[in-house]
PDB file of C-alpha atoms in Angstrom:
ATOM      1  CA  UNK A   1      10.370  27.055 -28.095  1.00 46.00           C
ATOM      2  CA  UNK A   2       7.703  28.700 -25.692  1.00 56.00           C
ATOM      3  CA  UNK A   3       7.888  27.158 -22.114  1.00 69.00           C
ATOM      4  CA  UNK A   4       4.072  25.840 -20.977  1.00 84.00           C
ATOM      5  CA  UNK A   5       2.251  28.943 -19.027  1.00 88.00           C
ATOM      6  CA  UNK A   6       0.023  27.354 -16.812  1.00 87.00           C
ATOM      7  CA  UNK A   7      -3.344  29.529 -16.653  1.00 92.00           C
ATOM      8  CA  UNK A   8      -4.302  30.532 -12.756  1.00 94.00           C
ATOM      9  CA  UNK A   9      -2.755  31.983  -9.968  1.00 95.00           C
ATOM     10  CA  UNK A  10      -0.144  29.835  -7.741  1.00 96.00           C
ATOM     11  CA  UNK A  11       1.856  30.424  -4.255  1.00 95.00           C
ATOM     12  CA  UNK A  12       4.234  28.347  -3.014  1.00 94.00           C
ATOM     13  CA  UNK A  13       3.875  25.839  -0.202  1.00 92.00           C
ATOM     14  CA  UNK A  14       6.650  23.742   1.873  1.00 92.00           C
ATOM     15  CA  UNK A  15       6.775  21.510   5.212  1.00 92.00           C
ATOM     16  CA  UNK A  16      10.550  23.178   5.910  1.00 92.00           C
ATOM     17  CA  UNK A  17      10.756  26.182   8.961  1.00 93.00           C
ATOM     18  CA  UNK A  18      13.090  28.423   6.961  1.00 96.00           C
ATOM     19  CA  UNK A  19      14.304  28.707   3.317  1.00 97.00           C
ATOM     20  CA  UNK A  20      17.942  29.861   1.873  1.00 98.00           C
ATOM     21  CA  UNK A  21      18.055  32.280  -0.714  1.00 98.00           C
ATOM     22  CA  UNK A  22      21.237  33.181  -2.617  1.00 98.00           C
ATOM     23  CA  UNK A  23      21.621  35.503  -5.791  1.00 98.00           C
ATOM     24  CA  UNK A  24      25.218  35.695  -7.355  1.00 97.00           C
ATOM     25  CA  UNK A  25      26.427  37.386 -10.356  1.00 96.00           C
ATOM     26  CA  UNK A  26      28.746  39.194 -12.260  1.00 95.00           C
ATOM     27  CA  UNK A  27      29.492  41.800 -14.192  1.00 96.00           C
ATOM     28  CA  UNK A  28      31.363  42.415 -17.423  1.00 94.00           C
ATOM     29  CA  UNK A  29      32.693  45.665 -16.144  1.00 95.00           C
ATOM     30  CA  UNK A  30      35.578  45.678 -19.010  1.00 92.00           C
ATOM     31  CA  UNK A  31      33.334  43.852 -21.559  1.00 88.00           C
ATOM     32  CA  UNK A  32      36.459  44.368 -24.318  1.00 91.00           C
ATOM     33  CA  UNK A  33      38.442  42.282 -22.160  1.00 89.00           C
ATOM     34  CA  UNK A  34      36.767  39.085 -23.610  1.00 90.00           C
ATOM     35  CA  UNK A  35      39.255  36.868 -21.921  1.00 89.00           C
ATOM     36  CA  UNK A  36      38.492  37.937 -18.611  1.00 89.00           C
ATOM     37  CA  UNK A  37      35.355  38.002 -18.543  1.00 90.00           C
ATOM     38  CA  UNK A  38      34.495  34.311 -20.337  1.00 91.00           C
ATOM     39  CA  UNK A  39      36.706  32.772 -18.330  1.00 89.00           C
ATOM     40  CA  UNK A  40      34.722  33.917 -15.575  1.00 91.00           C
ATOM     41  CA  UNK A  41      31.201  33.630 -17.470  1.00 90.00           C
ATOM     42  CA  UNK A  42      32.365  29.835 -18.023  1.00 92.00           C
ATOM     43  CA  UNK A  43      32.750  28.516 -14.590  1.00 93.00           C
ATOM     44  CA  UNK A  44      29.004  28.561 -13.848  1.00 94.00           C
ATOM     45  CA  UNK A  45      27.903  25.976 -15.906  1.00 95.00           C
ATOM     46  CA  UNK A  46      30.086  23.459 -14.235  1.00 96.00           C
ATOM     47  CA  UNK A  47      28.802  24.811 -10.727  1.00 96.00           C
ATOM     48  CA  UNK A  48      25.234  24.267 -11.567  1.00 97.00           C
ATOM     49  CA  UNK A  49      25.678  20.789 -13.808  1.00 97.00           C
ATOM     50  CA  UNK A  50      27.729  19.778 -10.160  1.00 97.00           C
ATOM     51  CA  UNK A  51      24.818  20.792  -8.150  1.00 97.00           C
ATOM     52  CA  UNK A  52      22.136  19.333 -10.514  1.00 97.00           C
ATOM     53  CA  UNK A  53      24.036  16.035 -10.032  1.00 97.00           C
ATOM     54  CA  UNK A  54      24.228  16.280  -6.443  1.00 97.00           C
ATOM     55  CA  UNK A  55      20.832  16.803  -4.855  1.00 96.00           C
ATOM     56  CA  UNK A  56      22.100  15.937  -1.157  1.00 96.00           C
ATOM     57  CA  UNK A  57      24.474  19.209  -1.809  1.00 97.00           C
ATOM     58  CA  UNK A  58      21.108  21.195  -1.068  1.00 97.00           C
ATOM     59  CA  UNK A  59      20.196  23.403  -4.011  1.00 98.00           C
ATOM     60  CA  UNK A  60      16.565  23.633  -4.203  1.00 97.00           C
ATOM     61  CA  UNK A  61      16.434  25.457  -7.695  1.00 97.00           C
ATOM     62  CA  UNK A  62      17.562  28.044  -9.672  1.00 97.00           C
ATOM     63  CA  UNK A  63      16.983  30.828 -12.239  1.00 97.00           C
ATOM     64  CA  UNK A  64      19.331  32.489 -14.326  1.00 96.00           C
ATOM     65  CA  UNK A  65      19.833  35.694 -16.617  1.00 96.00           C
ATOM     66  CA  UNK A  66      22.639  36.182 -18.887  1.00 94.00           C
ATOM     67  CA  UNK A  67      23.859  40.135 -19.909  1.00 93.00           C
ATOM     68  CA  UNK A  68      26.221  42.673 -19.234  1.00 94.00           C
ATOM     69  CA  UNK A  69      25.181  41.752 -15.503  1.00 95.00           C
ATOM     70  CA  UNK A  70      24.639  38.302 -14.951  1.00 95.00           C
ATOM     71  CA  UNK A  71      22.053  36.625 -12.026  1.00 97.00           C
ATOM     72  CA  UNK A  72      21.685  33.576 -10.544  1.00 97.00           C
ATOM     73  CA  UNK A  73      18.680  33.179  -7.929  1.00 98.00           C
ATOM     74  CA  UNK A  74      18.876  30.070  -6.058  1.00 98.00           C
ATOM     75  CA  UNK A  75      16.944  28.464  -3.622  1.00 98.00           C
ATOM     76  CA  UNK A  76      19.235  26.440  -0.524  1.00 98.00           C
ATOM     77  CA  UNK A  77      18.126  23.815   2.169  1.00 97.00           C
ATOM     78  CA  UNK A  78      20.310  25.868   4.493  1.00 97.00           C
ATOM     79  CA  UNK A  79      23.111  28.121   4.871  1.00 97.00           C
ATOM     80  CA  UNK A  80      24.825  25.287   5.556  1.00 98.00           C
ATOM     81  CA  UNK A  81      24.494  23.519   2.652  1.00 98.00           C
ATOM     82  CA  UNK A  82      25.549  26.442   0.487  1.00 97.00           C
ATOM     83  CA  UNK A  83      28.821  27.258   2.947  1.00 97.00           C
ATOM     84  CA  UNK A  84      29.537  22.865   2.465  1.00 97.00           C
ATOM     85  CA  UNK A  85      29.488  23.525  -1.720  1.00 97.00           C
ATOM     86  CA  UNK A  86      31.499  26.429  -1.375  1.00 96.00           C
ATOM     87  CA  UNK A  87      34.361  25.114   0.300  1.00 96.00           C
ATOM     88  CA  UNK A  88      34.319  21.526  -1.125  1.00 96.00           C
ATOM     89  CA  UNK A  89      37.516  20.720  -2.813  1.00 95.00           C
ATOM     90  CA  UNK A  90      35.559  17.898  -4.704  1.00 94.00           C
ATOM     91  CA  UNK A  91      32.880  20.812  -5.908  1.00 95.00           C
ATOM     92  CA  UNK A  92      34.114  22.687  -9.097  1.00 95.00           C
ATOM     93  CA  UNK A  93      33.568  26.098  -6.904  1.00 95.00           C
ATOM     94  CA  UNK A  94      36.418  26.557  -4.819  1.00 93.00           C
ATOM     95  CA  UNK A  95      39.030  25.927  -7.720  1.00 94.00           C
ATOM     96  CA  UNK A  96      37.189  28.393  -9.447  1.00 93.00           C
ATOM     97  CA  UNK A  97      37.200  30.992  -7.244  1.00 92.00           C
ATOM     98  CA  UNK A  98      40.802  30.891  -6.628  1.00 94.00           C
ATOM     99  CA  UNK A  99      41.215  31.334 -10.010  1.00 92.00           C
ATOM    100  CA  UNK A 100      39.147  34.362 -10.323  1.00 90.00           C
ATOM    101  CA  UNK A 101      41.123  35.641  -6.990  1.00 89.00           C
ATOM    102  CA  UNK A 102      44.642  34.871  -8.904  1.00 91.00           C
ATOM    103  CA  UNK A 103      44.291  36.252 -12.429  1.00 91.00           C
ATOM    104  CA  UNK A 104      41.003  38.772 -12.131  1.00 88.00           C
ATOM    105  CA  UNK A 105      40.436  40.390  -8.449  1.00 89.00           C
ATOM    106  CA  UNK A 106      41.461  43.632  -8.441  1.00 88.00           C
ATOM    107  CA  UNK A 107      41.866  44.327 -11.807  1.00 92.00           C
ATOM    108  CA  UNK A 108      38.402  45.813 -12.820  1.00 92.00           C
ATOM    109  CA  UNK A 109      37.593  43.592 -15.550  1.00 94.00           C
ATOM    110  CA  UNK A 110      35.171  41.577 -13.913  1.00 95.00           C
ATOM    111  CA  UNK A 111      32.769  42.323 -10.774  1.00 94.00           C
ATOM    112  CA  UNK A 112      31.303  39.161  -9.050  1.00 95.00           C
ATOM    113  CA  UNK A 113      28.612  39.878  -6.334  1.00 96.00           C
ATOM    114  CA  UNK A 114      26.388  37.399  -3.814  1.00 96.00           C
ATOM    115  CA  UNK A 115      23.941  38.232  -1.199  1.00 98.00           C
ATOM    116  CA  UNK A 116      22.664  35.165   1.031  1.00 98.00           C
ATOM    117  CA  UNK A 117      19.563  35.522   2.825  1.00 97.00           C
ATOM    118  CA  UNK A 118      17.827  33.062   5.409  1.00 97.00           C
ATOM    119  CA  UNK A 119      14.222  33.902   5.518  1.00 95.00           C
ATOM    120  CA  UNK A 120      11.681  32.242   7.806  1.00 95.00           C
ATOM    121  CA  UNK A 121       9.134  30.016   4.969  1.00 91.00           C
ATOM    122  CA  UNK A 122       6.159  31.967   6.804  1.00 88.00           C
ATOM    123  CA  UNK A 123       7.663  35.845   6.474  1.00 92.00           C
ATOM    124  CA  UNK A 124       7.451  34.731   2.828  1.00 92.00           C
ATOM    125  CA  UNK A 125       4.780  36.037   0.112  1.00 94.00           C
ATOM    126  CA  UNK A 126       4.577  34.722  -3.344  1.00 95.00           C
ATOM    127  CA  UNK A 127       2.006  34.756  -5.773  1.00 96.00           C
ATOM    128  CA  UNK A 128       2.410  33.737  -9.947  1.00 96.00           C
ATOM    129  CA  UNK A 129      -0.025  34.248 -11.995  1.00 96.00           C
ATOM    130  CA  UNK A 130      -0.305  32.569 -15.617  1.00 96.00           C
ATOM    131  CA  UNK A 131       2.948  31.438 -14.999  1.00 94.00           C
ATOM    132  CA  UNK A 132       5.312  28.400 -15.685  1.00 92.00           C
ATOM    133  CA  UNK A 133       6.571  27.057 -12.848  1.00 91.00           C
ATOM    134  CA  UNK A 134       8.789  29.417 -11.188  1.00 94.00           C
ATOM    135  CA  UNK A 135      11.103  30.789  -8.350  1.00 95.00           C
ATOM    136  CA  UNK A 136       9.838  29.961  -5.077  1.00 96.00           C
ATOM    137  CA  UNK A 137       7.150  27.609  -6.238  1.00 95.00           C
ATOM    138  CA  UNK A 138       9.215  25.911  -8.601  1.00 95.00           C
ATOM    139  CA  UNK A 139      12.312  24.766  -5.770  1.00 96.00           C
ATOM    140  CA  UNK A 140       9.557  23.954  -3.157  1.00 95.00           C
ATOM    141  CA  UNK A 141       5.899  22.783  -4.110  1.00 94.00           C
ATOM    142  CA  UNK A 142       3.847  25.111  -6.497  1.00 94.00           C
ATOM    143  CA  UNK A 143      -0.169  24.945  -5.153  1.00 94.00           C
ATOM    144  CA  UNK A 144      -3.408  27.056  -6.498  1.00 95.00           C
ATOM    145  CA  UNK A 145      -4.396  30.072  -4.951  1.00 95.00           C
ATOM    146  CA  UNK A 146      -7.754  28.998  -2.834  1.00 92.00           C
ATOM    147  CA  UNK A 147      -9.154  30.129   0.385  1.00 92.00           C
ATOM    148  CA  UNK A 148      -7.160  31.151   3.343  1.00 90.00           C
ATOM    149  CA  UNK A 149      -4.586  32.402   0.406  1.00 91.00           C
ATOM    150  CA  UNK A 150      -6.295  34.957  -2.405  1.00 93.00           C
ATOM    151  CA  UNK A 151      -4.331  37.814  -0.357  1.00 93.00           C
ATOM    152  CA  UNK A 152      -1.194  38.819  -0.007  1.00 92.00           C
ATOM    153  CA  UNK A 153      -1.820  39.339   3.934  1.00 91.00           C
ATOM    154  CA  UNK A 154      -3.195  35.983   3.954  1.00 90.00           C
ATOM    155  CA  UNK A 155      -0.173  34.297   2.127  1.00 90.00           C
ATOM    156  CA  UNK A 156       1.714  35.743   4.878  1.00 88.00           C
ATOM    157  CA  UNK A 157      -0.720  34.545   7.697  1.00 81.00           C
ATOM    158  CA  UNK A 158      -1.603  37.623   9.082  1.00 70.00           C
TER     159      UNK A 158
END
């Protein structure tokens, strides 16, 4: 199936002061050791079918892409709202990740990685062109590229 490209160039456009942006991932560092690493591949799926059902737990959107090295890039109302999911012993994470801590940390098998960043909406620059909806522009609001924002410089309001 081909996903719709929408012909044009885009940026993204929101009403909120900052934005949340958290990649995760792993890596099948031992990819022989098959029942290490789907156990660990597996608990995603759950995460993300929690969140979709959830909308007040704050993810925006997400993108994911599946190999050797897995990455998820998701979009957060805050910090806050990502800590909240994390801890939440209602949330499939937590159980997860003491899981992972009990039968895989520290055994090499698996890697799992995040970086969280907080980013002020206008330090951001985005542009997509003949695109689907994506990224950004895709967890916010996805608008045509007109005047005031043709340029990167001016996307950034400088």
């Amino acid at each position: 199936m081909t996903a719709q490209v929408d012909p044009g160039r885009f940026t993204a456009a929101s009403d909120r002061a900052d934005i949340t942006v958290f990649l995760i991932g792993m890596r099948a560092n031992r990819w022989w050791r098959v029942g290490s690493v789907v156990r660990t591949a597996s608990r995603m799926g759950p995460m993300l079918k929690h969140l979709m059902a959830h909308p007040d737990a704050g993810l925006l959107g997400f993108h994911q892409w599946l190999g050797r090295t897995t990455v998820l890039l998701s979009y957060w109302e805050s910090p806050e709202h990502l800590q909240r999911f994390a801890s939440d012993r209602d949330a499939p994470h937590l159980a997860a990740w003491r899981e992972f801590v009990r039968t895989s940390q520290g055994s090499g098998d698996v890697g799992v990685w995040h970086e969280t960043y907080q980013v002020p909406f206008a330090d951001l620059e985005v542009v997509y062109n003949d695109m689907r909806p994506f990224g950004l522009a895709a967890a916010t609001t996805r608008v045509p590229v007109g005047a005031g924002s043709r340029t990167a410089r001016q996307r950034l309001g400088r």
